[in-house]
Amino acid sequence: MIRVLLADDEGMIRSALAALLRLEDDIDVVAECGDGDEAVAEALRLEPDVCLLDLEMPGLDGVQVAERLNRTIVTRCVVVTRHARPGVLRRALASGVSGFLPKSRGANEVAAVIRKVAAGGKYVDPEIAADALSDERSPLTDRELDVLRAGRRGETTGQIARTLSLAPGTVRNHVSAILGKLSVATRQQAVLLAEERGWI
């Protein structure tokens, strides 16, 4: 049996997919989680073969959960998303995710991906892969992206500086550079644009 942990903050989708996967002879859904933190805790406790993770969840997103789990236990992670932005695919693959597919796929296709990944393979949805190849790269430096990530929930310059161990003036300089490169007026607009493009 392939032991699967399922994490999605939308209860109806989570329970419906779990029910459909349980109809498969070789798949056992051992946990259903409503957010990223719960997914990490349950995965560490149960050590499932495959973790099927929604990208957009409260707290830790699916890629962040995969990053943590890949550092601590032997499991394979598949990220599913409604908004399959190419930049997110790059981030997911860099974190060691074994599968990436849109939520529009049927339960039988999800089951096939789970089997492939559990057997040591990888799966990336072909449409997402094609989009990723044609997508533009971020013009921002890694440090500028760190500043956006640290301030994505409206944190002050001082809070960002403390989080990244930088001087507030340095953070302001990075923000100024970011706004110039992205041609936007506010840091919040920069965050939204970077999220939309999958850079953060």
PDB file of C-alpha atoms in Angstrom:
ATOM      1  CA  MET A   1       0.000   0.000   0.000  1.00  0.00           C
ATOM      2  CA  ILE A   2       1.116   3.544  -0.766  1.00  0.00           C
ATOM      3  CA  ARG A   3       0.547   5.607   2.388  1.00  0.00           C
ATOM      4  CA  VAL A   4      -0.577   9.139   1.470  1.00  0.00           C
ATOM      5  CA  LEU A   5      -0.926  12.331   3.495  1.00  0.00           C
ATOM      6  CA  LEU A   6      -3.333  14.841   1.946  1.00  0.00           C
ATOM      7  CA  ALA A   7      -3.169  18.565   2.815  1.00  0.00           C
ATOM      8  CA  ASP A   8      -5.646  21.138   1.493  1.00  0.00           C
ATOM      9  CA  ASP A   9      -7.331  24.009   3.336  1.00  0.00           C
ATOM     10  CA  GLU A  10     -10.562  23.542   1.350  1.00  0.00           C
ATOM     11  CA  GLY A  11     -12.431  20.901   3.333  1.00  0.00           C
ATOM     12  CA  MET A  12     -14.785  19.778   0.581  1.00  0.00           C
ATOM     13  CA  ILE A  13     -11.984  19.247  -1.946  1.00  0.00           C
ATOM     14  CA  ARG A  14      -9.813  17.517   0.651  1.00  0.00           C
ATOM     15  CA  SER A  15     -12.495  15.070   1.805  1.00  0.00           C
ATOM     16  CA  ALA A  16     -13.733  14.351  -1.753  1.00  0.00           C
ATOM     17  CA  LEU A  17     -10.227  13.602  -3.028  1.00  0.00           C
ATOM     18  CA  ALA A  18      -9.461  11.480   0.027  1.00  0.00           C
ATOM     19  CA  ALA A  19     -12.642   9.455  -0.544  1.00  0.00           C
ATOM     20  CA  LEU A  20     -11.800   8.921  -4.231  1.00  0.00           C
ATOM     21  CA  LEU A  21      -8.206   7.926  -3.513  1.00  0.00           C
ATOM     22  CA  ARG A  22      -9.372   5.418  -0.877  1.00  0.00           C
ATOM     23  CA  LEU A  23     -11.247   3.602  -3.660  1.00  0.00           C
ATOM     24  CA  GLU A  24      -7.873   2.697  -5.206  1.00  0.00           C
ATOM     25  CA  ASP A  25      -6.659  -0.773  -4.206  1.00  0.00           C
ATOM     26  CA  ASP A  26      -3.078   0.319  -3.569  1.00  0.00           C
ATOM     27  CA  ILE A  27      -3.525   3.743  -1.893  1.00  0.00           C
ATOM     28  CA  ASP A  28      -4.245   4.404   1.784  1.00  0.00           C
ATOM     29  CA  VAL A  29      -4.916   8.010   2.853  1.00  0.00           C
ATOM     30  CA  VAL A  30      -3.410   8.036   6.359  1.00  0.00           C
ATOM     31  CA  ALA A  31      -3.990  11.734   7.170  1.00  0.00           C
ATOM     32  CA  GLU A  32      -6.060  14.703   6.010  1.00  0.00           C
ATOM     33  CA  CYS A  33      -4.678  18.109   7.008  1.00  0.00           C
ATOM     34  CA  GLY A  34      -6.161  21.603   6.744  1.00  0.00           C
ATOM     35  CA  ASP A  35      -2.975  23.699   6.694  1.00  0.00           C
ATOM     36  CA  GLY A  36       0.773  23.541   6.190  1.00  0.00           C
ATOM     37  CA  ASP A  37       1.765  23.417   9.863  1.00  0.00           C
ATOM     38  CA  GLU A  38      -0.568  20.475  10.528  1.00  0.00           C
ATOM     39  CA  ALA A  39       0.785  18.737   7.403  1.00  0.00           C
ATOM     40  CA  VAL A  40       4.369  19.018   8.680  1.00  0.00           C
ATOM     41  CA  ALA A  41       3.438  17.743  12.150  1.00  0.00           C
ATOM     42  CA  GLU A  42       1.414  14.789  10.830  1.00  0.00           C
ATOM     43  CA  ALA A  43       4.015  13.871   8.208  1.00  0.00           C
ATOM     44  CA  LEU A  44       6.756  13.821  10.848  1.00  0.00           C
ATOM     45  CA  ARG A  45       4.549  11.604  13.022  1.00  0.00           C
ATOM     46  CA  LEU A  46       3.329   9.199  10.314  1.00  0.00           C
ATOM     47  CA  GLU A  47       6.156   9.294   7.734  1.00  0.00           C
ATOM     48  CA  PRO A  48       3.867   8.673   4.730  1.00  0.00           C
ATOM     49  CA  ASP A  49       5.227   7.479   1.375  1.00  0.00           C
ATOM     50  CA  VAL A  50       3.739  10.446  -0.486  1.00  0.00           C
ATOM     51  CA  CYS A  51       2.496  13.863   0.670  1.00  0.00           C
ATOM     52  CA  LEU A  52      -0.075  15.468  -1.638  1.00  0.00           C
ATOM     53  CA  LEU A  53       0.108  19.179  -0.817  1.00  0.00           C
ATOM     54  CA  ASP A  54      -2.035  22.105  -1.921  1.00  0.00           C
ATOM     55  CA  LEU A  55       0.176  25.011  -2.930  1.00  0.00           C
ATOM     56  CA  GLU A  56      -1.921  27.736  -1.297  1.00  0.00           C
ATOM     57  CA  MET A  57      -2.601  27.012   2.370  1.00  0.00           C
ATOM     58  CA  PRO A  58      -2.635  29.168   5.524  1.00  0.00           C
ATOM     59  CA  GLY A  59       0.725  29.366   7.272  1.00  0.00           C
ATOM     60  CA  LEU A  60       3.211  27.266   5.326  1.00  0.00           C
ATOM     61  CA  ASP A  61       2.409  26.791   1.640  1.00  0.00           C
ATOM     62  CA  GLY A  62       2.844  23.446  -0.118  1.00  0.00           C
ATOM     63  CA  VAL A  63       6.382  24.196  -1.322  1.00  0.00           C
ATOM     64  CA  GLN A  64       7.484  25.297   2.168  1.00  0.00           C
ATOM     65  CA  VAL A  65       6.022  22.090   3.635  1.00  0.00           C
ATOM     66  CA  ALA A  66       7.913  20.043   1.029  1.00  0.00           C
ATOM     67  CA  GLU A  67      11.167  21.874   1.824  1.00  0.00           C
ATOM     68  CA  ARG A  68      10.838  21.067   5.542  1.00  0.00           C
ATOM     69  CA  LEU A  69       9.879  17.446   5.005  1.00  0.00           C
ATOM     70  CA  ASN A  70      12.613  16.766   2.461  1.00  0.00           C
ATOM     71  CA  ARG A  71      15.154  17.871   5.070  1.00  0.00           C
ATOM     72  CA  THR A  72      13.798  15.655   7.846  1.00  0.00           C
ATOM     73  CA  ILE A  73      12.078  12.466   6.631  1.00  0.00           C
ATOM     74  CA  VAL A  74      12.053  10.131   3.646  1.00  0.00           C
ATOM     75  CA  THR A  75       8.870  11.003   1.772  1.00  0.00           C
ATOM     76  CA  ARG A  76       7.948  12.164  -1.721  1.00  0.00           C
ATOM     77  CA  CYS A  77       5.981  15.393  -2.169  1.00  0.00           C
ATOM     78  CA  VAL A  78       3.484  16.277  -4.890  1.00  0.00           C
ATOM     79  CA  VAL A  79       2.203  19.872  -5.075  1.00  0.00           C
ATOM     80  CA  VAL A  80      -1.225  20.607  -6.564  1.00  0.00           C
ATOM     81  CA  THR A  81      -2.437  24.093  -7.369  1.00  0.00           C
ATOM     82  CA  ARG A  82      -5.318  25.968  -8.910  1.00  0.00           C
ATOM     83  CA  HIS A  83      -2.979  28.683 -10.226  1.00  0.00           C
ATOM     84  CA  ALA A  84      -0.035  26.918 -11.809  1.00  0.00           C
ATOM     85  CA  ARG A  85       2.356  29.815 -12.335  1.00  0.00           C
ATOM     86  CA  PRO A  86       5.671  28.889 -13.958  1.00  0.00           C
ATOM     87  CA  GLY A  87       7.785  30.660 -11.332  1.00  0.00           C
ATOM     88  CA  VAL A  88       6.147  28.551  -8.640  1.00  0.00           C
ATOM     89  CA  LEU A  89       7.101  25.421 -10.581  1.00  0.00           C
ATOM     90  CA  ARG A  90      10.750  26.488 -10.539  1.00  0.00           C
ATOM     91  CA  ARG A  91      10.560  27.121  -6.780  1.00  0.00           C
ATOM     92  CA  ALA A  92       8.867  23.738  -6.229  1.00  0.00           C
ATOM     93  CA  LEU A  93      11.454  21.807  -8.226  1.00  0.00           C
ATOM     94  CA  ALA A  94      14.286  23.620  -6.440  1.00  0.00           C
ATOM     95  CA  SER A  95      12.800  22.500  -3.106  1.00  0.00           C
ATOM     96  CA  GLY A  96      12.868  18.824  -4.088  1.00  0.00           C
ATOM     97  CA  VAL A  97       9.192  18.357  -5.003  1.00  0.00           C
ATOM     98  CA  SER A  98       8.671  15.140  -7.003  1.00  0.00           C
ATOM     99  CA  GLY A  99       5.389  16.061  -8.673  1.00  0.00           C
ATOM    100  CA  PHE A 100       3.520  19.187  -9.729  1.00  0.00           C
ATOM    101  CA  LEU A 101       0.037  19.243 -11.209  1.00  0.00           C
ATOM    102  CA  PRO A 102      -3.026  21.491 -11.497  1.00  0.00           C
ATOM    103  CA  LYS A 103      -6.168  20.877  -9.443  1.00  0.00           C
ATOM    104  CA  SER A 104      -8.111  20.465 -12.679  1.00  0.00           C
ATOM    105  CA  ARG A 105      -6.853  16.859 -13.001  1.00  0.00           C
ATOM    106  CA  GLY A 106      -9.173  13.977 -12.144  1.00  0.00           C
ATOM    107  CA  ALA A 107      -8.692  11.625  -9.188  1.00  0.00           C
ATOM    108  CA  ASN A 108      -7.537   8.796 -11.485  1.00  0.00           C
ATOM    109  CA  GLU A 109      -4.759  11.039 -12.879  1.00  0.00           C
ATOM    110  CA  VAL A 110      -3.781  12.101  -9.334  1.00  0.00           C
ATOM    111  CA  ALA A 111      -3.616   8.427  -8.338  1.00  0.00           C
ATOM    112  CA  ALA A 112      -1.376   7.684 -11.351  1.00  0.00           C
ATOM    113  CA  VAL A 113       0.983  10.520 -10.347  1.00  0.00           C
ATOM    114  CA  ILE A 114       1.057   9.240  -6.740  1.00  0.00           C
ATOM    115  CA  ARG A 115       2.061   5.767  -8.017  1.00  0.00           C
ATOM    116  CA  LYS A 116       4.761   7.180 -10.303  1.00  0.00           C
ATOM    117  CA  VAL A 117       6.238   9.358  -7.553  1.00  0.00           C
ATOM    118  CA  ALA A 118       6.042   6.573  -4.938  1.00  0.00           C
ATOM    119  CA  ALA A 119       8.052   4.382  -7.340  1.00  0.00           C
ATOM    120  CA  GLY A 120      10.809   7.008  -7.444  1.00  0.00           C
ATOM    121  CA  GLY A 121       9.732   8.889 -10.571  1.00  0.00           C
ATOM    122  CA  LYS A 122       8.906  12.534 -11.149  1.00  0.00           C
ATOM    123  CA  TYR A 123       5.899  14.168 -12.771  1.00  0.00           C
ATOM    124  CA  VAL A 124       5.386  17.711 -14.009  1.00  0.00           C
ATOM    125  CA  ASP A 125       2.197  18.620 -15.848  1.00  0.00           C
ATOM    126  CA  PRO A 126       3.183  19.178 -19.528  1.00  0.00           C
ATOM    127  CA  GLU A 127       1.257  22.453 -19.891  1.00  0.00           C
ATOM    128  CA  ILE A 128       2.890  23.935 -16.788  1.00  0.00           C
ATOM    129  CA  ALA A 129       6.307  22.768 -17.990  1.00  0.00           C
ATOM    130  CA  ALA A 130       5.782  24.435 -21.383  1.00  0.00           C
ATOM    131  CA  ASP A 131       4.707  27.685 -19.710  1.00  0.00           C
ATOM    132  CA  ALA A 132       7.738  27.570 -17.403  1.00  0.00           C
ATOM    133  CA  LEU A 133      10.105  27.349 -20.372  1.00  0.00           C
ATOM    134  CA  SER A 134       8.632  30.497 -21.907  1.00  0.00           C
ATOM    135  CA  ASP A 135       8.208  32.477 -18.677  1.00  0.00           C
ATOM    136  CA  GLU A 136      10.355  35.499 -17.929  1.00  0.00           C
ATOM    137  CA  ARG A 137      12.928  35.324 -15.155  1.00  0.00           C
ATOM    138  CA  SER A 138      12.812  37.612 -12.148  1.00  0.00           C
ATOM    139  CA  PRO A 139      14.833  40.822 -12.548  1.00  0.00           C
ATOM    140  CA  LEU A 140      15.273  40.948  -8.754  1.00  0.00           C
ATOM    141  CA  THR A 141      18.314  39.726  -6.841  1.00  0.00           C
ATOM    142  CA  ASP A 142      17.975  36.956  -4.232  1.00  0.00           C
ATOM    143  CA  ARG A 143      18.316  39.545  -1.443  1.00  0.00           C
ATOM    144  CA  GLU A 144      15.576  41.726  -2.980  1.00  0.00           C
ATOM    145  CA  LEU A 145      13.313  38.681  -3.168  1.00  0.00           C
ATOM    146  CA  ASP A 146      14.123  37.968   0.508  1.00  0.00           C
ATOM    147  CA  VAL A 147      13.010  41.520   1.378  1.00  0.00           C
ATOM    148  CA  LEU A 148       9.701  41.018  -0.459  1.00  0.00           C
ATOM    149  CA  ARG A 149       9.111  37.652   1.226  1.00  0.00           C
ATOM    150  CA  ALA A 150       9.863  39.060   4.666  1.00  0.00           C
ATOM    151  CA  GLY A 151       7.426  41.925   4.066  1.00  0.00           C
ATOM    152  CA  ARG A 152       4.693  40.140   2.150  1.00  0.00           C
ATOM    153  CA  ARG A 153       2.169  40.503   5.008  1.00  0.00           C
ATOM    154  CA  GLY A 154       2.735  44.232   5.474  1.00  0.00           C
ATOM    155  CA  GLU A 155       5.623  44.059   7.961  1.00  0.00           C
ATOM    156  CA  THR A 156       7.357  47.349   8.692  1.00  0.00           C
ATOM    157  CA  THR A 157      10.847  48.199   7.433  1.00  0.00           C
ATOM    158  CA  GLY A 158      12.133  47.627  10.978  1.00  0.00           C
ATOM    159  CA  GLN A 159      10.532  44.178  11.194  1.00  0.00           C
ATOM    160  CA  ILE A 160      11.965  43.174   7.807  1.00  0.00           C
ATOM    161  CA  ALA A 161      15.399  44.443   8.889  1.00  0.00           C
ATOM    162  CA  ARG A 162      15.269  42.342  12.088  1.00  0.00           C
ATOM    163  CA  THR A 163      14.075  39.234  10.217  1.00  0.00           C
ATOM    164  CA  LEU A 164      16.898  39.444   7.673  1.00  0.00           C
ATOM    165  CA  SER A 165      19.551  40.841  10.060  1.00  0.00           C
ATOM    166  CA  LEU A 166      19.933  43.968   7.937  1.00  0.00           C
ATOM    167  CA  ALA A 167      20.041  47.682   8.764  1.00  0.00           C
ATOM    168  CA  PRO A 168      16.708  49.497   8.132  1.00  0.00           C
ATOM    169  CA  GLY A 169      18.487  51.774   5.654  1.00  0.00           C
ATOM    170  CA  THR A 170      19.642  48.748   3.677  1.00  0.00           C
ATOM    171  CA  VAL A 171      16.067  47.433   3.551  1.00  0.00           C
ATOM    172  CA  ARG A 172      14.874  50.846   2.292  1.00  0.00           C
ATOM    173  CA  ASN A 173      17.554  50.775  -0.422  1.00  0.00           C
ATOM    174  CA  HIS A 174      16.442  47.296  -1.510  1.00  0.00           C
ATOM    175  CA  VAL A 175      12.783  48.380  -1.583  1.00  0.00           C
ATOM    176  CA  SER A 176      13.693  51.420  -3.686  1.00  0.00           C
ATOM    177  CA  ALA A 177      15.577  49.184  -6.152  1.00  0.00           C
ATOM    178  CA  ILE A 178      12.652  46.724  -6.286  1.00  0.00           C
ATOM    179  CA  LEU A 179      10.103  49.476  -7.050  1.00  0.00           C
ATOM    180  CA  GLY A 180      12.334  50.810  -9.811  1.00  0.00           C
ATOM    181  CA  LYS A 181      12.919  47.432 -11.432  1.00  0.00           C
ATOM    182  CA  LEU A 182       9.243  46.428 -11.337  1.00  0.00           C
ATOM    183  CA  SER A 183       7.881  49.912 -12.205  1.00  0.00           C
ATOM    184  CA  VAL A 184       5.395  49.913  -9.322  1.00  0.00           C
ATOM    185  CA  ALA A 185       4.631  52.570  -6.706  1.00  0.00           C
ATOM    186  CA  THR A 186       4.369  50.565  -3.493  1.00  0.00           C
ATOM    187  CA  ARG A 187       5.978  47.572  -1.822  1.00  0.00           C
ATOM    188  CA  GLN A 188       2.580  45.851  -1.660  1.00  0.00           C
ATOM    189  CA  GLN A 189       2.196  46.163  -5.433  1.00  0.00           C
ATOM    190  CA  ALA A 190       5.681  44.656  -5.800  1.00  0.00           C
ATOM    191  CA  VAL A 191       4.697  41.720  -3.540  1.00  0.00           C
ATOM    192  CA  LEU A 192       1.519  41.077  -5.553  1.00  0.00           C
ATOM    193  CA  LEU A 193       3.414  41.187  -8.846  1.00  0.00           C
ATOM    194  CA  ALA A 194       6.151  38.880  -7.548  1.00  0.00           C
ATOM    195  CA  GLU A 195       3.555  36.406  -6.218  1.00  0.00           C
ATOM    196  CA  GLU A 196       1.641  36.521  -9.496  1.00  0.00           C
ATOM    197  CA  ARG A 197       4.801  35.710 -11.458  1.00  0.00           C
ATOM    198  CA  GLY A 198       5.763  32.995  -8.982  1.00  0.00           C
ATOM    199  CA  TRP A 199       9.022  34.677  -7.928  1.00  0.00           C
ATOM    200  CA  ILE A 200       8.196  34.455  -4.215  1.00  0.00           C
TER     201      ILE A 200
END
